[in-house]
Amino acid sequence: MKQKYLVTGATGFIGANLVRRLLSQNQEVHILIRKESDLWRLKGILSKLNLHPQDPENQISIKKTIKKINPDYIYHLAAYGSYPFQKDINKMIKTNIIFSSVLLETAKEINLKAFILTGSSSEYGYKNKPMKEIDTLVPASFYAATKAATTNLALVYARSYNLPVIVVRPFSVYGPYEESTRLVPTVIMKCLKNEDVELTKGTEKRDFIYIEDFLDCFMKLAENPGKITGHILNIGSGKQFSTRQIVKLIQSLTQSHSRLLWGKYPNRKWDAKFWQADINLAKRLIGWQPKRDLPIGILETITWFKNNLNLYER
């Protein structure tokens, strides 16, 4: 049966992949976009989407639009501050907290089946063991702090108004349409062109999860929301890999002649020696676990980039 989905952040990496998955399932998909949004990730599917241009600060218009759409599900992915070039703290507060609160407030007035809020693994701060949903949050950046605040706000809405809110914390998702400044796209594109790759020393670690595995979990959340309302779920692979491991795998799979210049790129303050998701709660509550190991996901990503390099040469 066709359901009605509202997606925020649909022009971003995860959002663009999500709306494609929903369209492949013949769902009715509505997206909120800013008038200045860059729609390059949605090229080829725009005619199949219901677009709703909005000023993110016009709360009255946003509420009116959402009520008119009357969605069965809301997937809220819109965020600001996850990339190093997004530094405006005021905009982080407006986008991550205030805009989210407008959506949650409106959700009280429609008959939603699920409101799925995308948090961030950065909410946890630095840990030395796999991160669990019950861990104390010690955000180490303004972005992480605003995401943590939004998580707490959403859970209070869930408890106070019996709203079907579910919070997910993605770890390092990679795959088609990822932002070009991220590690995996950067290394793939340079390796495909046999260009030198400037890298950190490569000892920092992350929990990488392929976008299709992430979406498998994301979609499962909508199947039986009553079971997981008010919960936070980590979505990661449950494994961590160093930058050195990821880069060498990409170089091998692309059969590249690129020189890997270790130590030429400065370490960033958010680089961590340990970053791994505990995904046991997702396994237990919704029966999900990743299907693709790292080489399979990276190979599929390489194949996609080979065929779509032109999208990044705008």
PDB file of C-alpha atoms in Angstrom:
ATOM      1  CA  MET A   1       0.000   0.000   0.000  1.00  0.00           C
ATOM      2  CA  LYS A   2       1.354   3.418  -0.966  1.00  0.00           C
ATOM      3  CA  GLN A   3       2.313   5.575   2.007  1.00  0.00           C
ATOM      4  CA  LYS A   4       3.059   9.292   2.180  1.00  0.00           C
ATOM      5  CA  TYR A   5       6.582  10.261   3.271  1.00  0.00           C
ATOM      6  CA  LEU A   6       7.966  13.696   4.103  1.00  0.00           C
ATOM      7  CA  VAL A   7      11.757  13.974   3.960  1.00  0.00           C
ATOM      8  CA  THR A   8      13.824  16.935   5.119  1.00  0.00           C
ATOM      9  CA  GLY A   9      17.451  17.141   4.022  1.00  0.00           C
ATOM     10  CA  ALA A  10      16.605  15.305   0.791  1.00  0.00           C
ATOM     11  CA  THR A  11      19.256  17.237  -1.140  1.00  0.00           C
ATOM     12  CA  GLY A  12      21.997  15.833   1.098  1.00  0.00           C
ATOM     13  CA  PHE A  13      23.924  12.567   0.775  1.00  0.00           C
ATOM     14  CA  ILE A  14      21.756  10.281   2.924  1.00  0.00           C
ATOM     15  CA  GLY A  15      18.532  12.079   2.014  1.00  0.00           C
ATOM     16  CA  ALA A  16      19.078  11.712  -1.741  1.00  0.00           C
ATOM     17  CA  ASN A  17      19.668   7.990  -1.338  1.00  0.00           C
ATOM     18  CA  LEU A  18      16.630   7.663   0.934  1.00  0.00           C
ATOM     19  CA  VAL A  19      14.208   9.309  -1.497  1.00  0.00           C
ATOM     20  CA  ARG A  20      15.507   7.061  -4.280  1.00  0.00           C
ATOM     21  CA  ARG A  21      14.835   4.016  -2.119  1.00  0.00           C
ATOM     22  CA  LEU A  22      11.319   5.252  -1.315  1.00  0.00           C
ATOM     23  CA  LEU A  23      10.559   5.936  -4.985  1.00  0.00           C
ATOM     24  CA  SER A  24      11.793   2.446  -5.905  1.00  0.00           C
ATOM     25  CA  GLN A  25       9.126   1.140  -3.519  1.00  0.00           C
ATOM     26  CA  ASN A  26       6.477   3.238  -5.274  1.00  0.00           C
ATOM     27  CA  GLN A  27       5.885   5.507  -2.272  1.00  0.00           C
ATOM     28  CA  GLU A  28       4.596   9.090  -2.395  1.00  0.00           C
ATOM     29  CA  VAL A  29       7.545  11.296  -1.477  1.00  0.00           C
ATOM     30  CA  HIS A  30       7.407  14.943  -0.417  1.00  0.00           C
ATOM     31  CA  ILE A  31      10.513  17.006   0.312  1.00  0.00           C
ATOM     32  CA  LEU A  32      11.017  20.388   1.961  1.00  0.00           C
ATOM     33  CA  ILE A  33      13.702  22.399   0.218  1.00  0.00           C
ATOM     34  CA  ARG A  34      15.159  25.869   0.575  1.00  0.00           C
ATOM     35  CA  LYS A  35      14.797  28.171  -2.432  1.00  0.00           C
ATOM     36  CA  GLU A  36      18.601  28.184  -2.803  1.00  0.00           C
ATOM     37  CA  SER A  37      18.993  24.392  -2.447  1.00  0.00           C
ATOM     38  CA  ASP A  38      21.412  22.712  -4.832  1.00  0.00           C
ATOM     39  CA  LEU A  39      19.436  19.829  -6.352  1.00  0.00           C
ATOM     40  CA  TRP A  40      22.318  18.053  -8.138  1.00  0.00           C
ATOM     41  CA  ARG A  41      21.885  14.840  -6.137  1.00  0.00           C
ATOM     42  CA  LEU A  42      18.242  14.615  -7.227  1.00  0.00           C
ATOM     43  CA  LYS A  43      18.933  14.945 -10.942  1.00  0.00           C
ATOM     44  CA  GLY A  44      16.797  12.482 -12.879  1.00  0.00           C
ATOM     45  CA  ILE A  45      14.117  12.009 -10.199  1.00  0.00           C
ATOM     46  CA  LEU A  46      12.833  15.542  -9.572  1.00  0.00           C
ATOM     47  CA  SER A  47       9.703  14.940 -11.640  1.00  0.00           C
ATOM     48  CA  LYS A  48       8.792  12.028  -9.352  1.00  0.00           C
ATOM     49  CA  LEU A  49       9.112  14.068  -6.156  1.00  0.00           C
ATOM     50  CA  ASN A  50       6.694  16.540  -4.592  1.00  0.00           C
ATOM     51  CA  LEU A  51       8.813  19.636  -3.918  1.00  0.00           C
ATOM     52  CA  HIS A  52       7.857  22.197  -1.283  1.00  0.00           C
ATOM     53  CA  PRO A  53      10.165  25.268  -1.272  1.00  0.00           C
ATOM     54  CA  GLN A  54      10.281  26.773   2.211  1.00  0.00           C
ATOM     55  CA  ASP A  55      12.021  29.480   4.177  1.00  0.00           C
ATOM     56  CA  PRO A  56      13.321  27.463   7.157  1.00  0.00           C
ATOM     57  CA  GLU A  57      12.667  30.436   9.436  1.00  0.00           C
ATOM     58  CA  ASN A  58       9.030  30.867   8.393  1.00  0.00           C
ATOM     59  CA  GLN A  59       7.459  28.642  11.022  1.00  0.00           C
ATOM     60  CA  ILE A  60       3.865  29.426  10.061  1.00  0.00           C
ATOM     61  CA  SER A  61       4.436  28.431   6.432  1.00  0.00           C
ATOM     62  CA  ILE A  62       6.287  25.245   7.407  1.00  0.00           C
ATOM     63  CA  LYS A  63       3.493  24.137   9.743  1.00  0.00           C
ATOM     64  CA  LYS A  64       0.822  24.920   7.158  1.00  0.00           C
ATOM     65  CA  THR A  65       2.703  22.975   4.449  1.00  0.00           C
ATOM     66  CA  ILE A  66       3.236  19.898   6.617  1.00  0.00           C
ATOM     67  CA  LYS A  67      -0.404  19.835   7.682  1.00  0.00           C
ATOM     68  CA  LYS A  68      -1.453  20.079   4.032  1.00  0.00           C
ATOM     69  CA  ILE A  69       0.853  17.175   3.073  1.00  0.00           C
ATOM     70  CA  ASN A  70      -0.418  15.194   6.082  1.00  0.00           C
ATOM     71  CA  PRO A  71       2.386  12.579   5.852  1.00  0.00           C
ATOM     72  CA  ASP A  72       2.280   9.090   7.318  1.00  0.00           C
ATOM     73  CA  TYR A  73       6.011   9.269   8.037  1.00  0.00           C
ATOM     74  CA  ILE A  74       8.541  12.037   8.547  1.00  0.00           C
ATOM     75  CA  TYR A  75      12.249  11.333   7.996  1.00  0.00           C
ATOM     76  CA  HIS A  76      14.062  14.359   9.386  1.00  0.00           C
ATOM     77  CA  LEU A  77      17.634  14.576   8.043  1.00  0.00           C
ATOM     78  CA  ALA A  78      18.108  18.320   7.564  1.00  0.00           C
ATOM     79  CA  ALA A  79      21.113  19.520   9.563  1.00  0.00           C
ATOM     80  CA  TYR A  80      23.887  22.092   9.523  1.00  0.00           C
ATOM     81  CA  GLY A  81      27.403  21.834  10.910  1.00  0.00           C
ATOM     82  CA  SER A  82      28.429  18.288  10.056  1.00  0.00           C
ATOM     83  CA  TYR A  83      31.009  19.518   7.528  1.00  0.00           C
ATOM     84  CA  PRO A  84      34.117  21.502   8.568  1.00  0.00           C
ATOM     85  CA  PHE A  85      33.135  24.375   6.269  1.00  0.00           C
ATOM     86  CA  GLN A  86      29.798  24.814   8.118  1.00  0.00           C
ATOM     87  CA  LYS A  87      30.909  26.948  11.078  1.00  0.00           C
ATOM     88  CA  ASP A  88      28.037  29.338  11.779  1.00  0.00           C
ATOM     89  CA  ILE A  89      26.925  28.444  15.334  1.00  0.00           C
ATOM     90  CA  ASN A  90      23.764  30.518  15.076  1.00  0.00           C
ATOM     91  CA  LYS A  91      22.764  28.594  11.959  1.00  0.00           C
ATOM     92  CA  MET A  92      23.440  25.289  13.775  1.00  0.00           C
ATOM     93  CA  ILE A  93      21.020  26.327  16.505  1.00  0.00           C
ATOM     94  CA  LYS A  94      18.380  27.503  14.016  1.00  0.00           C
ATOM     95  CA  THR A  95      18.617  24.418  11.788  1.00  0.00           C
ATOM     96  CA  ASN A  96      19.333  21.631  14.244  1.00  0.00           C
ATOM     97  CA  ILE A  97      17.255  22.740  17.218  1.00  0.00           C
ATOM     98  CA  ILE A  98      14.649  25.344  16.245  1.00  0.00           C
ATOM     99  CA  PHE A  99      13.671  23.855  12.862  1.00  0.00           C
ATOM    100  CA  SER A 100      13.437  20.411  14.496  1.00  0.00           C
ATOM    101  CA  SER A 101      11.201  21.811  17.225  1.00  0.00           C
ATOM    102  CA  VAL A 102       8.861  23.261  14.579  1.00  0.00           C
ATOM    103  CA  LEU A 103       8.561  19.828  12.957  1.00  0.00           C
ATOM    104  CA  LEU A 104       7.938  18.139  16.310  1.00  0.00           C
ATOM    105  CA  GLU A 105       5.354  20.735  17.296  1.00  0.00           C
ATOM    106  CA  THR A 106       3.536  20.225  13.986  1.00  0.00           C
ATOM    107  CA  ALA A 107       3.731  16.435  14.366  1.00  0.00           C
ATOM    108  CA  LYS A 108       1.417  16.757  17.396  1.00  0.00           C
ATOM    109  CA  GLU A 109      -1.355  17.929  15.057  1.00  0.00           C
ATOM    110  CA  ILE A 110      -1.201  15.203  12.407  1.00  0.00           C
ATOM    111  CA  ASN A 111      -1.754  11.462  12.593  1.00  0.00           C
ATOM    112  CA  LEU A 112       1.834  10.283  12.118  1.00  0.00           C
ATOM    113  CA  LYS A 113       2.901   6.661  12.139  1.00  0.00           C
ATOM    114  CA  ALA A 114       6.541   7.542  12.810  1.00  0.00           C
ATOM    115  CA  PHE A 115       8.820  10.559  13.144  1.00  0.00           C
ATOM    116  CA  ILE A 116      12.378   9.408  12.490  1.00  0.00           C
ATOM    117  CA  LEU A 117      14.970  11.926  13.631  1.00  0.00           C
ATOM    118  CA  THR A 118      18.569  11.657  12.457  1.00  0.00           C
ATOM    119  CA  GLY A 119      21.015  12.406  15.234  1.00  0.00           C
ATOM    120  CA  SER A 120      24.780  11.874  15.103  1.00  0.00           C
ATOM    121  CA  SER A 121      27.391   9.606  16.630  1.00  0.00           C
ATOM    122  CA  SER A 122      29.278  12.800  17.485  1.00  0.00           C
ATOM    123  CA  GLU A 123      26.788  13.317  20.321  1.00  0.00           C
ATOM    124  CA  TYR A 124      28.728  10.736  22.349  1.00  0.00           C
ATOM    125  CA  GLY A 125      32.042  12.567  22.304  1.00  0.00           C
ATOM    126  CA  TYR A 126      35.262  10.585  22.653  1.00  0.00           C
ATOM    127  CA  LYS A 127      34.972   7.100  24.153  1.00  0.00           C
ATOM    128  CA  ASN A 128      37.364   4.172  24.528  1.00  0.00           C
ATOM    129  CA  LYS A 129      34.821   1.401  24.030  1.00  0.00           C
ATOM    130  CA  PRO A 130      31.903   0.752  21.624  1.00  0.00           C
ATOM    131  CA  MET A 131      29.313   3.481  22.040  1.00  0.00           C
ATOM    132  CA  LYS A 132      25.966   2.477  23.525  1.00  0.00           C
ATOM    133  CA  GLU A 133      22.729   4.422  23.337  1.00  0.00           C
ATOM    134  CA  ILE A 134      22.676   4.734  27.146  1.00  0.00           C
ATOM    135  CA  ASP A 135      26.161   6.283  27.331  1.00  0.00           C
ATOM    136  CA  THR A 136      26.581   9.755  28.824  1.00  0.00           C
ATOM    137  CA  LEU A 137      26.791  12.349  26.062  1.00  0.00           C
ATOM    138  CA  VAL A 138      29.912  14.507  26.094  1.00  0.00           C
ATOM    139  CA  PRO A 139      29.704  16.425  22.787  1.00  0.00           C
ATOM    140  CA  ALA A 140      33.031  17.938  21.768  1.00  0.00           C
ATOM    141  CA  SER A 141      31.756  20.419  19.147  1.00  0.00           C
ATOM    142  CA  PHE A 142      28.952  22.947  18.776  1.00  0.00           C
ATOM    143  CA  TYR A 143      27.411  20.752  16.067  1.00  0.00           C
ATOM    144  CA  ALA A 144      27.419  17.718  18.373  1.00  0.00           C
ATOM    145  CA  ALA A 145      25.970  19.799  21.202  1.00  0.00           C
ATOM    146  CA  THR A 146      23.056  20.991  19.054  1.00  0.00           C
ATOM    147  CA  LYS A 147      22.370  17.438  17.870  1.00  0.00           C
ATOM    148  CA  ALA A 148      22.408  16.158  21.453  1.00  0.00           C
ATOM    149  CA  ALA A 149      20.016  18.936  22.476  1.00  0.00           C
ATOM    150  CA  THR A 150      17.669  17.999  19.629  1.00  0.00           C
ATOM    151  CA  THR A 151      17.740  14.328  20.609  1.00  0.00           C
ATOM    152  CA  ASN A 152      16.715  15.195  24.172  1.00  0.00           C
ATOM    153  CA  LEU A 153      14.040  17.590  22.930  1.00  0.00           C
ATOM    154  CA  ALA A 154      12.588  14.936  20.614  1.00  0.00           C
ATOM    155  CA  LEU A 155      12.474  12.317  23.355  1.00  0.00           C
ATOM    156  CA  VAL A 156      10.627  14.705  25.671  1.00  0.00           C
ATOM    157  CA  TYR A 157       8.100  15.296  22.865  1.00  0.00           C
ATOM    158  CA  ALA A 158       7.730  11.528  22.521  1.00  0.00           C
ATOM    159  CA  ARG A 159       7.051  11.094  26.238  1.00  0.00           C
ATOM    160  CA  SER A 160       4.909  14.202  26.737  1.00  0.00           C
ATOM    161  CA  TYR A 161       2.638  13.867  23.715  1.00  0.00           C
ATOM    162  CA  ASN A 162       2.866  10.147  22.968  1.00  0.00           C
ATOM    163  CA  LEU A 163       4.504  10.984  19.636  1.00  0.00           C
ATOM    164  CA  PRO A 164       5.990   8.051  17.654  1.00  0.00           C
ATOM    165  CA  VAL A 165       9.523   9.529  17.672  1.00  0.00           C
ATOM    166  CA  ILE A 166      12.578   7.370  16.943  1.00  0.00           C
ATOM    167  CA  VAL A 167      16.111   8.782  17.041  1.00  0.00           C
ATOM    168  CA  VAL A 168      18.912   7.212  15.008  1.00  0.00           C
ATOM    169  CA  ARG A 169      22.612   7.931  15.403  1.00  0.00           C
ATOM    170  CA  PRO A 170      24.461   7.253  12.137  1.00  0.00           C
ATOM    171  CA  PHE A 171      28.159   6.503  12.263  1.00  0.00           C
ATOM    172  CA  SER A 172      30.369   7.036   9.175  1.00  0.00           C
ATOM    173  CA  VAL A 173      27.984   6.377   6.298  1.00  0.00           C
ATOM    174  CA  TYR A 174      29.571   6.200   2.836  1.00  0.00           C
ATOM    175  CA  GLY A 175      28.389   5.493  -0.709  1.00  0.00           C
ATOM    176  CA  PRO A 176      26.967   7.188  -3.829  1.00  0.00           C
ATOM    177  CA  TYR A 177      26.409  10.967  -3.693  1.00  0.00           C
ATOM    178  CA  GLU A 178      28.601  11.452  -0.606  1.00  0.00           C
ATOM    179  CA  GLU A 179      30.072  14.936  -0.115  1.00  0.00           C
ATOM    180  CA  SER A 180      33.286  15.218  -2.125  1.00  0.00           C
ATOM    181  CA  THR A 181      35.334  16.521   0.826  1.00  0.00           C
ATOM    182  CA  ARG A 182      34.808  13.300   2.829  1.00  0.00           C
ATOM    183  CA  LEU A 183      37.520  10.656   3.053  1.00  0.00           C
ATOM    184  CA  VAL A 184      36.017   7.901   0.890  1.00  0.00           C
ATOM    185  CA  PRO A 185      34.960  10.086  -2.100  1.00  0.00           C
ATOM    186  CA  THR A 186      38.202  12.077  -1.981  1.00  0.00           C
ATOM    187  CA  VAL A 187      40.402   8.976  -2.077  1.00  0.00           C
ATOM    188  CA  ILE A 188      38.277   7.179  -4.690  1.00  0.00           C
ATOM    189  CA  MET A 189      38.294  10.129  -7.084  1.00  0.00           C
ATOM    190  CA  LYS A 190      42.038  10.709  -6.724  1.00  0.00           C
ATOM    191  CA  CYS A 191      42.789   6.999  -7.133  1.00  0.00           C
ATOM    192  CA  LEU A 192      40.623   6.788 -10.247  1.00  0.00           C
ATOM    193  CA  LYS A 193      42.658   9.659 -11.705  1.00  0.00           C
ATOM    194  CA  ASN A 194      46.006   8.283 -10.401  1.00  0.00           C
ATOM    195  CA  GLU A 195      46.595  11.539  -8.521  1.00  0.00           C
ATOM    196  CA  ASP A 196      48.660  11.911  -5.346  1.00  0.00           C
ATOM    197  CA  VAL A 197      46.607  11.609  -2.148  1.00  0.00           C
ATOM    198  CA  GLU A 198      47.633  13.760   0.816  1.00  0.00           C
ATOM    199  CA  LEU A 199      46.648  12.016   4.036  1.00  0.00           C
ATOM    200  CA  THR A 200      46.987  12.197   7.795  1.00  0.00           C
ATOM    201  CA  LYS A 201      49.186   9.577   9.439  1.00  0.00           C
ATOM    202  CA  GLY A 202      46.185   7.287   9.054  1.00  0.00           C
ATOM    203  CA  THR A 203      45.857   6.044  12.609  1.00  0.00           C
ATOM    204  CA  GLU A 204      42.467   7.610  13.362  1.00  0.00           C
ATOM    205  CA  LYS A 205      39.522   5.200  13.308  1.00  0.00           C
ATOM    206  CA  ARG A 206      35.864   5.258  12.361  1.00  0.00           C
ATOM    207  CA  ASP A 207      32.928   2.891  12.115  1.00  0.00           C
ATOM    208  CA  PHE A 208      32.107   2.885   8.376  1.00  0.00           C
ATOM    209  CA  ILE A 209      28.731   1.671   7.152  1.00  0.00           C
ATOM    210  CA  TYR A 210      27.592   1.415   3.531  1.00  0.00           C
ATOM    211  CA  ILE A 211      24.570   3.546   2.616  1.00  0.00           C
ATOM    212  CA  GLU A 212      22.452   0.576   1.476  1.00  0.00           C
ATOM    213  CA  ASP A 213      22.900  -1.155   4.843  1.00  0.00           C
ATOM    214  CA  PHE A 214      22.079   2.116   6.576  1.00  0.00           C
ATOM    215  CA  LEU A 215      18.886   2.474   4.516  1.00  0.00           C
ATOM    216  CA  ASP A 216      17.890  -1.132   5.229  1.00  0.00           C
ATOM    217  CA  CYS A 217      17.832  -0.187   8.907  1.00  0.00           C
ATOM    218  CA  PHE A 218      16.260   3.212   8.277  1.00  0.00           C
ATOM    219  CA  MET A 219      13.374   1.596   6.390  1.00  0.00           C
ATOM    220  CA  LYS A 220      12.876  -1.109   9.000  1.00  0.00           C
ATOM    221  CA  LEU A 221      12.181   1.583  11.588  1.00  0.00           C
ATOM    222  CA  ALA A 222       8.957   2.462   9.767  1.00  0.00           C
ATOM    223  CA  GLU A 223       7.699  -1.136   9.687  1.00  0.00           C
ATOM    224  CA  ASN A 224       6.806  -1.426  13.356  1.00  0.00           C
ATOM    225  CA  PRO A 225       7.381   1.970  15.004  1.00  0.00           C
ATOM    226  CA  GLY A 226       5.315   1.186  18.087  1.00  0.00           C
ATOM    227  CA  LYS A 227       7.966  -1.261  19.208  1.00  0.00           C
ATOM    228  CA  ILE A 228      10.742   1.343  19.167  1.00  0.00           C
ATOM    229  CA  THR A 229       9.011   4.676  19.846  1.00  0.00           C
ATOM    230  CA  GLY A 230      11.047   6.777  22.241  1.00  0.00           C
ATOM    231  CA  HIS A 231      14.232   4.805  21.570  1.00  0.00           C
ATOM    232  CA  ILE A 232      17.624   5.857  20.261  1.00  0.00           C
ATOM    233  CA  LEU A 233      19.314   3.423  17.869  1.00  0.00           C
ATOM    234  CA  ASN A 234      22.898   3.396  16.647  1.00  0.00           C
ATOM    235  CA  ILE A 235      23.323   2.602  12.956  1.00  0.00           C
ATOM    236  CA  GLY A 236      26.862   1.513  12.216  1.00  0.00           C
ATOM    237  CA  SER A 237      28.726  -1.609  11.174  1.00  0.00           C
ATOM    238  CA  GLY A 238      29.771  -2.453  14.722  1.00  0.00           C
ATOM    239  CA  LYS A 239      33.377  -2.518  13.495  1.00  0.00           C
ATOM    240  CA  GLN A 240      36.023   0.166  13.202  1.00  0.00           C
ATOM    241  CA  PHE A 241      38.687   0.708  10.584  1.00  0.00           C
ATOM    242  CA  SER A 242      41.640   3.057  10.433  1.00  0.00           C
ATOM    243  CA  THR A 243      42.080   5.611   7.677  1.00  0.00           C
ATOM    244  CA  ARG A 244      45.126   3.616   6.567  1.00  0.00           C
ATOM    245  CA  GLN A 245      43.014   0.450   6.129  1.00  0.00           C
ATOM    246  CA  ILE A 246      40.305   2.262   4.155  1.00  0.00           C
ATOM    247  CA  VAL A 247      42.744   4.075   1.860  1.00  0.00           C
ATOM    248  CA  LYS A 248      44.816   0.977   1.098  1.00  0.00           C
ATOM    249  CA  LEU A 249      41.628  -0.961   0.303  1.00  0.00           C
ATOM    250  CA  ILE A 250      40.497   1.753  -2.136  1.00  0.00           C
ATOM    251  CA  GLN A 251      43.922   1.889  -3.773  1.00  0.00           C
ATOM    252  CA  SER A 252      43.912  -1.895  -4.197  1.00  0.00           C
ATOM    253  CA  LEU A 253      40.354  -2.127  -5.572  1.00  0.00           C
ATOM    254  CA  THR A 254      40.925   0.717  -8.052  1.00  0.00           C
ATOM    255  CA  GLN A 255      44.333  -0.722  -9.040  1.00  0.00           C
ATOM    256  CA  SER A 256      45.549   2.843  -8.767  1.00  0.00           C
ATOM    257  CA  HIS A 257      49.074   4.184  -9.198  1.00  0.00           C
ATOM    258  CA  SER A 258      48.341   7.109  -6.873  1.00  0.00           C
ATOM    259  CA  ARG A 259      51.050   7.924  -4.336  1.00  0.00           C
ATOM    260  CA  LEU A 260      49.740   7.842  -0.768  1.00  0.00           C
ATOM    261  CA  LEU A 261      51.426  10.726   1.033  1.00  0.00           C
ATOM    262  CA  TRP A 262      50.969   9.800   4.692  1.00  0.00           C
ATOM    263  CA  GLY A 263      51.397  12.635   7.180  1.00  0.00           C
ATOM    264  CA  LYS A 264      51.045  15.366   4.534  1.00  0.00           C
ATOM    265  CA  TYR A 265      47.535  16.304   5.671  1.00  0.00           C
ATOM    266  CA  PRO A 266      47.148  17.810   9.158  1.00  0.00           C
ATOM    267  CA  ASN A 267      45.185  15.917  11.771  1.00  0.00           C
ATOM    268  CA  ARG A 268      41.827  17.461  12.658  1.00  0.00           C
ATOM    269  CA  LYS A 269      40.656  18.064  16.219  1.00  0.00           C
ATOM    270  CA  TRP A 270      37.783  15.590  15.755  1.00  0.00           C
ATOM    271  CA  ASP A 271      40.009  12.699  14.637  1.00  0.00           C
ATOM    272  CA  ALA A 272      39.776   9.875  17.176  1.00  0.00           C
ATOM    273  CA  LYS A 273      41.768   6.737  17.917  1.00  0.00           C
ATOM    274  CA  PHE A 274      38.541   4.879  18.748  1.00  0.00           C
ATOM    275  CA  TRP A 275      35.078   5.272  17.209  1.00  0.00           C
ATOM    276  CA  GLN A 276      32.812   2.237  17.086  1.00  0.00           C
ATOM    277  CA  ALA A 277      29.080   1.629  17.399  1.00  0.00           C
ATOM    278  CA  ASP A 278      27.479  -0.936  19.648  1.00  0.00           C
ATOM    279  CA  ILE A 279      24.604  -2.071  17.395  1.00  0.00           C
ATOM    280  CA  ASN A 280      23.127  -4.749  19.649  1.00  0.00           C
ATOM    281  CA  LEU A 281      19.999  -2.710  20.389  1.00  0.00           C
ATOM    282  CA  ALA A 282      19.102  -2.430  16.688  1.00  0.00           C
ATOM    283  CA  LYS A 283      19.735  -6.155  16.266  1.00  0.00           C
ATOM    284  CA  ARG A 284      17.487  -6.978  19.200  1.00  0.00           C
ATOM    285  CA  LEU A 285      14.629  -4.548  18.625  1.00  0.00           C
ATOM    286  CA  ILE A 286      14.214  -4.659  14.846  1.00  0.00           C
ATOM    287  CA  GLY A 287      16.271  -7.676  13.779  1.00  0.00           C
ATOM    288  CA  TRP A 288      18.629  -5.635  11.641  1.00  0.00           C
ATOM    289  CA  GLN A 289      22.321  -6.067  10.999  1.00  0.00           C
ATOM    290  CA  PRO A 290      24.583  -4.998   8.110  1.00  0.00           C
ATOM    291  CA  LYS A 291      24.752  -7.397   5.157  1.00  0.00           C
ATOM    292  CA  ARG A 292      27.728  -5.985   3.263  1.00  0.00           C
ATOM    293  CA  ASP A 293      31.280  -6.090   4.540  1.00  0.00           C
ATOM    294  CA  LEU A 294      33.647  -3.212   3.854  1.00  0.00           C
ATOM    295  CA  PRO A 295      35.256  -4.497   0.599  1.00  0.00           C
ATOM    296  CA  ILE A 296      31.820  -5.074  -0.973  1.00  0.00           C
ATOM    297  CA  GLY A 297      30.512  -1.631   0.003  1.00  0.00           C
ATOM    298  CA  ILE A 298      33.695   0.127  -1.119  1.00  0.00           C
ATOM    299  CA  LEU A 299      33.718  -1.744  -4.443  1.00  0.00           C
ATOM    300  CA  GLU A 300      30.089  -0.776  -5.139  1.00  0.00           C
ATOM    301  CA  THR A 301      30.940   2.828  -4.252  1.00  0.00           C
ATOM    302  CA  ILE A 302      33.963   2.823  -6.577  1.00  0.00           C
ATOM    303  CA  THR A 303      31.815   1.479  -9.424  1.00  0.00           C
ATOM    304  CA  TRP A 304      29.247   4.230  -8.866  1.00  0.00           C
ATOM    305  CA  PHE A 305      31.912   6.958  -8.801  1.00  0.00           C
ATOM    306  CA  LYS A 306      33.477   5.621 -12.018  1.00  0.00           C
ATOM    307  CA  ASN A 307      30.121   6.090 -13.727  1.00  0.00           C
ATOM    308  CA  ASN A 308      29.247   9.421 -12.119  1.00  0.00           C
ATOM    309  CA  LEU A 309      32.452  11.450 -11.855  1.00  0.00           C
ATOM    310  CA  ASN A 310      30.801  14.121 -14.008  1.00  0.00           C
ATOM    311  CA  LEU A 311      28.432  14.963 -11.135  1.00  0.00           C
ATOM    312  CA  TYR A 312      31.421  16.113  -9.086  1.00  0.00           C
ATOM    313  CA  GLU A 313      32.982  18.170 -11.864  1.00  0.00           C
ATOM    314  CA  ARG A 314      30.400  20.921 -11.794  1.00  0.00           C
TER     315      ARG A 314
END
